[in-house]
Every structure is written in structure tokens, then in C-alpha cells.
Amino acid sequence: MDDLRTKYLDAIAGAGDESALEDLRLQAVGKKGEVALKMRELGKMTPEERQVMGPKLNALKDEINSALAAKKSALADAALDERLRTEWLDVTLPSRPVRQGSVHPVSQVTEEVTTIFADMGFAVAEGPQVEDDWYNFDALNIPAEHPTRTEMDTFYMHRAEGDVRPPHVLRTHTSPVQIRAMLEQGAPIRVIAPGRVYRADYDQTHTPMFHQIEGLAIDRDISMANLKWCLEEFCRAFFEVDKVELRFRASHFPFTEPSAEVDLRCSWQDGTLKVGEGDDWMEILGSGMVHPHVLRSGGIDPDQWQGFAFGIGIDRLAMLKYGIPDLRAFFDSDLRWLRHYGFSALDMPSLAGGLSR
Ligand code: DAH
């Protein structure tokens, strides 16, 4: 019995890890362990022998069990000490310098334009970028055979054979949001709709994805004069100059009648644009009085209501205002470009505090 005791207490003291300890436990005090075997021999002993051996064996079993438990917690403590030693971290060290992110010019300009029109009572409306071709074309008075459909270099969504849903496109302009907003809100209505649009085109001034902002104002007596005032106010606020001059040039869009393209008086001095003076004109947007067919597509009675619409290229506005030469760089995700042309995330544009300080 003493041999058994020494054998196991020494082995337990020398065990290197928990699994070695478990093997020892099974060998010593497990159901088929050596102590159990010895206990089975009690049956063959005389009652006198048994009275001596029984308590001794039980005491040995207890002693081994408590040695096992003590060793187990010593091993756990050692493991914890080791982790604390290797995973040590000095939280008082200074952090590595992290460069602050910046706001992309497209986000900045969207924010600026939205701020200006919000001040004139326009709410923001939204629509999907993957658009039902009825909203993108038909509802805007662009029937299937109309040349605008091919001029717009439309991306069509893949259609599985047997698909009965209407064809879908990546919207080619934000004008379909006019229809969605009219159907949802009815008249009178005053909304702008900023967002992404898509056309298969790529060069220094065209990217397959770009941004527009659509405007729509419908009421009983809204006229071209209201359109002109709104756009002049907008340009004055946006370009942050007291004097702007706009030129309305007769044009054609299927969704407006009459239609006008709007040019801004400007001059180029040493490659920088000056707005409000000079002998150049820069085209900045398309606009017009909403066509009766379009009002009807939006569920609005053209005998009761009328109004204007316009569409502006956001990226183009950003290039003009902030003197950014190449549109393609807008979408390259080049950090050096973003740092150079980006805006502080903490300066929200506001009319009172300044749009682009
Ligand atoms: N949707 C036109 C385009 O992408 C822009 C436009 C022109 C929008 C005239 C309008 C508008 O709302 O009245 O080229």
C-alpha cells in the first residue's frame, strides 16, 4: 500500500498537463484502477483484516483524489500565468497615427445641393437603381421605339428564359423618381431626388456610373418663371457668388414641354472657373414644364396641375465648383486623390454656416 501511495503521489506531482493527470486518475482510482482492484480483494479477507485494510484503502483513495485536484488547479494557475505573461499589452502606449477619412466631393456636393433645395421647401425622394423600364422610359413619355432609348446606352438586366416580369434596367437618369414620387404623394408636390445613374459610356467626362439630382415641383399654377427663379437662387447659393446669369436655351426632352437647357455665364482664367462673369457659357442642366403624359403616368390630372422638372449632373457640379479636371478619378478610390479633394467629415454644409468652408 505504501508503494502504491508513493508511486501515484510522485507521478501526480510530476504530471505535465491535464491529460497526463487524467490518465493517472484512471490508473489509480478509476473503476478498473489499482485502488479499485485492491478494494475488490477485501472480499477475500477475514473480517479482522478487512477492518484494518478497508479504512486504509479509503484513506489512500481520498489522498490520491485530493492530490489530483490540487495538481489540476496548480496546472491551471500555471497556464493562466503563462497567458498573462505572453499576452501582455501596454495600453498606455500611444496608438499608431491613423489618418482621418474625408468626405468624397460627390457626397459633399449632394449634401450642398440638398441643403439649398431643402431651404426652398423641397423634400428628398428616392427610387431604386435597378428600375422597371416602364418607370425609366414609358412613364416619362419615352415609348419603345423612341430614339432616346438607344441614345442613353442603357444597361439591361439579364433576363432568364420565361421570366414574365417587366424588363429591368440600371436607371439611366433620376427622372423615374418623378413618377414614383407623384404616384406615392400626389399633387401638390415638391421633391428632389439625388442618386446614382448608369450609362455604358467611358471617357474623360463620362463614367458608366455617375450622379444626378432630379427636381420636381407641381402645383396649380407653377410656371417657367418659378423654374427660372429656383435655378438662379440655386446657382447663387451653390457657387457662393452674389451674381449669376443663366441662359435658357430651347431644347427637347420627351418628358417636358417646353424644354430648356440651362447655361451658366462664366469665364476660365488660368484654368480656374469664375462664375457670373466673362463671355463663356457652361451647360449645367436640363429642365422644362412637365409633359401632360408624364403627369398622367404619375396619376396626376394635367387639367388641374402643372409644374416644372429639372435634372442636374452632380459630378459635373463638383468638377466645376472645386476645379477637378478628370471625372474618372472620382471613382478610382485613390487615397491620395481623396485626401486632396475630400472634405472634413465634421463640417456639414449649411446655408447659415457656409456650404463649403
Ligand atoms: N433626365 C435627363 C437626362 O438624364 C435630364 C433632365 C432633363 C431631367 C430635363 C429633367 C428635365 O427633369 O426636365 O439627360
Coordinates of C-alpha atoms and ligand atoms in Angstrom, one line a residue:
M1 CA 0.0 0.0 0.0
D2 CA 2.9 2.3 0.7
D3 CA 4.4 1.5 -2.7
L4 CA 1.1 2.4 -4.3
R5 CA 0.9 5.6 -2.4
T6 CA 4.4 6.7 -3.3
K7 CA 4.0 5.6 -6.9
Y8 CA 0.9 7.7 -7.5
L9 CA 1.7 10.8 -5.4
D10 CA 5.1 11.1 -7.2
A11 CA 3.5 10.6 -10.7
I12 CA 0.9 13.2 -9.9
A13 CA 3.5 15.7 -8.7
G14 CA 5.4 15.2 -12.0
A15 CA 2.4 15.3 -14.4
G16 CA 3.0 17.9 -17.1
D17 CA -0.6 18.6 -18.2
E18 CA -4.3 17.8 -17.6
S19 CA -4.4 14.8 -19.9
A20 CA -1.5 13.1 -18.2
L21 CA -3.3 13.8 -14.9
E22 CA -6.5 12.2 -16.2
D23 CA -4.6 9.1 -17.3
L24 CA -3.2 8.8 -13.8
R25 CA -6.6 9.3 -12.2
L26 CA -8.0 6.4 -14.3
Q27 CA -5.0 4.1 -13.5
A28 CA -5.2 4.8 -9.8
V29 CA -8.7 5.5 -8.6
G30 CA -10.8 4.8 -11.8
K31 CA -13.3 1.9 -11.8
K32 CA -10.6 -0.5 -13.1
G33 CA -7.8 1.3 -11.4
E34 CA -5.3 -0.3 -9.0
V35 CA -7.0 1.0 -5.8
A36 CA -10.3 -0.4 -7.0
L37 CA -8.7 -3.8 -7.7
K38 CA -7.3 -3.8 -4.2
M39 CA -10.7 -3.0 -2.8
R40 CA -12.2 -6.0 -4.6
E41 CA -9.6 -8.1 -2.7
L42 CA -11.3 -7.0 0.6
G43 CA -14.0 -9.7 -0.1
K44 CA -11.4 -12.5 0.2
M45 CA -10.1 -11.3 3.5
T46 CA -11.0 -12.2 7.0
P47 CA -13.3 -9.7 8.9
E48 CA -10.3 -8.6 11.0
E49 CA -8.1 -8.0 8.1
R50 CA -10.9 -6.2 6.4
Q51 CA -11.4 -3.9 9.3
V52 CA -7.8 -2.7 9.0
M53 CA -7.5 -2.6 5.2
G54 CA -10.9 -1.1 4.4
P55 CA -10.3 2.3 6.0
K56 CA -6.7 2.4 4.8
L57 CA -7.7 1.9 1.2
N58 CA -10.4 4.5 1.5
A59 CA -7.9 6.9 3.0
L60 CA -5.4 6.2 0.2
K61 CA -8.2 6.8 -2.4
D62 CA -9.0 10.2 -0.7
E63 CA -5.4 11.2 -0.6
I64 CA -4.9 10.4 -4.3
N65 CA -8.0 12.3 -5.2
S66 CA -7.0 15.4 -3.3
A67 CA -3.5 15.3 -4.8
L68 CA -5.1 15.1 -8.3
A69 CA -7.4 18.1 -7.5
A70 CA -4.5 20.2 -6.1
K71 CA -2.3 19.4 -9.1
K72 CA -5.1 20.2 -11.5
S73 CA -5.6 23.7 -10.1
A74 CA -1.8 24.2 -10.0
L75 CA -1.6 23.4 -13.7
A76 CA -4.5 25.8 -14.5
D77 CA -2.8 28.6 -12.5
A78 CA 0.5 28.0 -14.3
A79 CA -1.4 28.1 -17.7
L80 CA -3.0 31.4 -16.7
D81 CA 0.3 32.8 -15.6
E82 CA 1.8 31.8 -18.9
R83 CA -1.0 33.6 -20.9
L84 CA -0.7 36.7 -18.8
R85 CA 3.0 36.7 -19.5
T86 CA 2.7 36.3 -23.3
E87 CA -0.4 38.3 -24.0
W88 CA 0.7 41.3 -22.0
L89 CA -0.2 44.6 -23.6
D90 CA 0.8 48.1 -22.5
V91 CA -2.5 50.0 -23.0
T92 CA -0.7 53.3 -22.1
L93 CA 1.4 53.2 -25.2
P94 CA 0.4 55.9 -27.8
S95 CA -1.6 54.5 -30.8
R96 CA -0.2 54.3 -34.3
P97 CA -1.3 57.5 -36.1
V98 CA -4.5 56.8 -38.1
R99 CA -5.2 59.3 -40.9
Q100 CA -8.6 60.8 -40.7
G101 CA -11.0 59.9 -43.5
S102 CA -12.6 62.6 -45.7
V103 CA -15.9 63.2 -47.4
H104 CA -16.0 62.5 -51.1
P105 CA -16.7 65.5 -53.3
V106 CA -19.8 63.8 -54.7
S107 CA -21.2 63.3 -51.2
Q108 CA -20.2 66.9 -50.3
V109 CA -22.0 68.4 -53.4
T110 CA -25.1 66.2 -52.9
E111 CA -25.2 67.5 -49.4
E112 CA -24.8 71.1 -50.5
V113 CA -27.5 70.8 -53.3
T114 CA -29.9 69.1 -50.9
T115 CA -29.4 71.8 -48.3
I116 CA -30.2 74.6 -50.8
F117 CA -33.3 72.9 -52.1
A118 CA -34.5 71.9 -48.7
D119 CA -34.4 75.6 -47.8
M120 CA -36.8 76.2 -50.7
G121 CA -39.2 73.6 -49.4
F122 CA -38.1 70.5 -51.5
A123 CA -38.2 67.1 -49.7
V124 CA -35.9 64.3 -50.7
A125 CA -37.4 61.4 -52.7
E126 CA -35.8 58.1 -53.6
G127 CA -36.1 55.3 -56.1
P128 CA -34.4 52.0 -57.0
Q129 CA -31.2 51.9 -59.1
V130 CA -32.4 48.7 -60.8
E131 CA -35.5 50.1 -62.3
D132 CA -38.5 48.7 -64.1
D133 CA -38.2 50.0 -67.7
W134 CA -41.8 51.5 -67.5
Y135 CA -40.6 54.0 -64.9
N136 CA -37.3 54.7 -66.7
F137 CA -38.9 55.2 -70.1
D138 CA -42.6 54.7 -70.9
A139 CA -44.0 56.7 -68.0
L140 CA -41.6 59.5 -69.0
N141 CA -43.2 59.7 -72.5
I142 CA -40.3 57.7 -74.0
P143 CA -42.1 54.8 -75.9
A144 CA -40.3 51.7 -77.1
E145 CA -39.4 53.0 -80.5
H146 CA -38.2 56.4 -79.2
P147 CA -34.6 57.2 -80.2
T148 CA -33.7 58.3 -76.7
R149 CA -33.7 54.6 -75.6
T150 CA -30.7 53.9 -77.8
E151 CA -29.0 57.2 -77.2
M152 CA -29.0 56.5 -73.5
D153 CA -26.7 53.5 -73.8
T154 CA -28.9 51.6 -71.4
F155 CA -27.6 48.6 -69.3
Y156 CA -30.3 46.0 -69.4
M157 CA -30.6 43.4 -66.6
H158 CA -30.2 39.8 -67.5
R159 CA -33.5 38.0 -68.1
A160 CA -33.8 34.3 -67.6
E161 CA -35.9 32.5 -70.2
G162 CA -39.6 32.5 -69.4
D163 CA -39.2 35.4 -67.0
V164 CA -42.6 37.2 -67.0
R165 CA -41.6 40.3 -65.1
P166 CA -41.2 43.6 -67.0
P167 CA -37.7 44.2 -68.3
H168 CA -35.4 46.0 -65.8
V169 CA -32.6 48.4 -66.5
L170 CA -30.0 50.2 -64.4
R171 CA -31.7 53.6 -64.4
T172 CA -30.2 55.9 -67.0
H173 CA -31.4 59.0 -65.1
T174 CA -33.1 60.1 -61.9
S175 CA -36.3 61.1 -63.8
P176 CA -38.1 57.8 -62.9
V177 CA -38.2 59.0 -59.3
Q178 CA -40.5 61.8 -60.5
I179 CA -43.1 59.1 -61.4
R180 CA -42.6 57.2 -58.2
A181 CA -42.9 60.3 -56.1
M182 CA -46.1 61.5 -57.9
L183 CA -47.7 58.1 -57.5
E184 CA -46.8 57.9 -53.9
Q185 CA -47.6 61.5 -52.8
G186 CA -49.9 63.0 -55.4
A187 CA -50.1 66.8 -56.0
P188 CA -49.1 69.3 -54.9
I189 CA -45.5 68.0 -54.6
R190 CA -42.1 69.5 -54.3
V191 CA -39.2 67.0 -54.3
I192 CA -35.6 66.5 -55.3
A193 CA -34.1 63.1 -55.9
P194 CA -30.3 62.7 -55.8
G195 CA -28.8 59.4 -56.8
R196 CA -26.7 57.1 -58.9
V197 CA -27.4 56.6 -62.6
Y198 CA -25.8 54.3 -65.2
R199 CA -24.9 54.5 -68.9
A200 CA -22.5 52.5 -71.0
D201 CA -20.0 55.3 -71.7
Y202 CA -16.4 55.9 -70.6
D203 CA -14.0 58.8 -71.3
Q204 CA -12.6 61.9 -69.5
T205 CA -16.1 63.3 -68.9
H206 CA -18.2 60.1 -68.8
T207 CA -18.2 57.2 -66.4
P208 CA -20.6 54.2 -66.6
M209 CA -21.9 55.2 -63.2
F210 CA -22.5 58.9 -62.3
H211 CA -24.8 61.0 -60.2
Q212 CA -27.8 63.2 -60.9
I213 CA -30.2 65.3 -58.9
E214 CA -33.7 65.5 -60.1
G215 CA -36.1 68.3 -59.2
L216 CA -39.9 68.3 -59.4
A217 CA -42.4 71.0 -58.4
I218 CA -46.1 70.5 -59.2
D219 CA -48.9 72.8 -58.1
R220 CA -51.9 74.7 -59.5
D221 CA -50.1 77.5 -61.2
I222 CA -46.3 76.8 -61.3
S223 CA -44.7 78.3 -64.3
M224 CA -41.4 78.6 -66.2
A225 CA -40.8 81.8 -64.3
N226 CA -40.8 79.8 -61.0
L227 CA -38.3 77.4 -62.5
K228 CA -36.1 80.2 -63.6
W229 CA -36.1 81.8 -60.1
C230 CA -35.4 78.5 -58.3
L231 CA -32.5 77.7 -60.6
E232 CA -31.0 81.2 -60.2
E233 CA -31.3 81.0 -56.5
F234 CA -29.8 77.6 -56.5
C235 CA -26.8 78.7 -58.6
R236 CA -26.2 81.8 -56.5
A237 CA -26.2 79.7 -53.3
F238 CA -24.2 76.7 -54.8
F239 CA -21.4 78.7 -56.4
E240 CA -21.4 81.1 -53.4
V241 CA -21.4 84.2 -55.6
D242 CA -23.8 87.2 -55.4
K243 CA -24.3 87.5 -59.1
V244 CA -25.2 84.6 -61.5
E245 CA -26.6 84.8 -65.0
L246 CA -28.4 81.9 -66.6
R247 CA -29.3 81.4 -70.2
F248 CA -32.3 79.2 -71.1
R249 CA -31.8 77.6 -74.4
A250 CA -34.7 75.9 -76.2
S251 CA -34.2 72.1 -76.2
H252 CA -36.1 68.9 -76.3
F253 CA -36.8 66.2 -73.7
P254 CA -39.6 63.8 -74.2
F255 CA -40.8 64.4 -70.6
T256 CA -41.0 68.2 -70.7
E257 CA -42.8 70.7 -72.9
P258 CA -41.4 73.2 -73.4
S259 CA -37.9 72.1 -72.6
A260 CA -34.8 74.2 -71.9
E261 CA -31.2 73.5 -71.3
V262 CA -29.7 76.0 -68.9
D263 CA -26.2 77.5 -69.3
L264 CA -24.3 79.5 -66.7
R265 CA -22.3 82.6 -67.6
C266 CA -18.7 82.0 -66.7
S267 CA -15.0 82.6 -67.6
W268 CA -12.0 80.5 -67.5
Q269 CA -8.9 82.2 -66.0
D270 CA -5.7 80.2 -65.8
G271 CA -7.7 77.0 -65.8
T272 CA -10.0 78.1 -63.0
L273 CA -13.6 78.8 -63.5
K274 CA -15.2 82.1 -62.5
V275 CA -19.0 82.0 -62.3
G276 CA -21.2 85.1 -63.0
E277 CA -18.8 87.0 -65.3
G278 CA -17.0 86.5 -68.6
D279 CA -18.0 85.5 -72.1
D280 CA -18.3 81.8 -71.8
W281 CA -21.4 79.7 -71.2
M282 CA -21.4 76.4 -69.4
E283 CA -24.3 74.0 -69.8
I284 CA -25.3 72.8 -66.3
L285 CA -28.7 71.2 -66.5
G286 CA -31.8 70.1 -68.4
S287 CA -35.3 71.3 -67.5
G288 CA -38.8 72.2 -68.6
M289 CA -42.5 72.1 -67.8
V290 CA -43.6 68.5 -67.0
H291 CA -45.4 67.0 -70.0
P292 CA -49.1 66.1 -69.5
H293 CA -48.4 62.5 -70.4
V294 CA -45.9 62.4 -67.6
L295 CA -48.3 63.9 -65.1
R296 CA -50.9 61.3 -66.1
S297 CA -48.3 58.4 -65.7
G298 CA -47.9 59.8 -62.1
G299 CA -51.6 59.7 -61.5
I300 CA -52.0 63.5 -61.6
D301 CA -54.6 65.3 -63.7
P302 CA -52.9 67.7 -66.1
D303 CA -56.0 69.8 -66.4
Q304 CA -55.7 70.6 -62.6
W305 CA -52.0 70.6 -62.0
Q306 CA -48.8 71.8 -63.7
G307 CA -45.2 72.3 -62.8
F308 CA -41.5 72.1 -63.7
A309 CA -38.8 69.5 -63.6
F310 CA -35.0 69.6 -63.9
G311 CA -32.1 67.3 -63.9
I312 CA -28.5 68.2 -62.9
G313 CA -25.3 66.2 -63.1
I314 CA -23.8 66.2 -59.5
D315 CA -20.4 65.1 -60.6
R316 CA -20.2 67.9 -63.1
L317 CA -21.2 70.4 -60.5
A318 CA -18.4 69.1 -58.3
M319 CA -15.9 69.3 -61.1
L320 CA -16.9 72.9 -61.8
K321 CA -17.1 74.2 -58.3
Y322 CA -13.9 72.5 -57.0
G323 CA -11.8 72.6 -60.2
I324 CA -11.4 68.8 -60.5
P325 CA -10.3 68.1 -64.1
D326 CA -10.9 64.3 -64.7
L327 CA -14.2 62.6 -63.8
R328 CA -12.8 59.1 -63.9
A329 CA -10.6 59.9 -60.9
F330 CA -13.8 60.3 -58.9
F331 CA -14.3 56.6 -58.8
D332 CA -10.7 55.3 -58.6
S333 CA -10.7 55.1 -54.8
D334 CA -7.2 56.5 -54.8
L335 CA -6.5 57.7 -51.3
R336 CA -4.1 60.5 -52.4
W337 CA -6.9 61.9 -54.6
L338 CA -9.5 61.6 -51.8
R339 CA -7.2 63.3 -49.3
H340 CA -6.5 66.1 -51.8
Y341 CA -10.2 66.8 -52.9
G342 CA -12.0 65.4 -49.8
F343 CA -13.9 67.4 -47.2
S344 CA -13.8 67.3 -43.4
A345 CA -16.4 64.9 -42.0
L346 CA -17.2 67.4 -39.3
D347 CA -18.2 70.3 -41.5
M348 CA -21.8 69.7 -42.6
P349 CA -22.8 72.1 -45.3
S350 CA -25.4 74.6 -44.1
L351 CA -26.8 77.8 -45.5
A352 CA -26.2 79.7 -42.3
G353 CA -22.7 78.4 -41.6
G354 CA -21.4 78.3 -45.2
L355 CA -21.7 75.5 -47.7
S356 CA -18.1 74.6 -48.3
R357 CA -15.9 76.2 -45.8
Ligands
DAH1 N1 -33.3 63.1 -67.5 C1 -32.4 64.0 -68.3 C2 -31.1 63.3 -68.6 O1 -30.7 62.5 -67.9 C3 -32.2 65.3 -67.6 C4 -33.5 66.1 -67.4 C5 -33.8 67.0 -68.4 C6 -34.3 65.9 -66.3 C7 -35.0 67.7 -68.3 C8 -35.5 66.6 -66.2 C9 -35.8 67.6 -67.2 O2 -36.3 66.5 -65.2 O3 -36.9 68.3 -67.1 O4 -30.5 63.7 -69.5

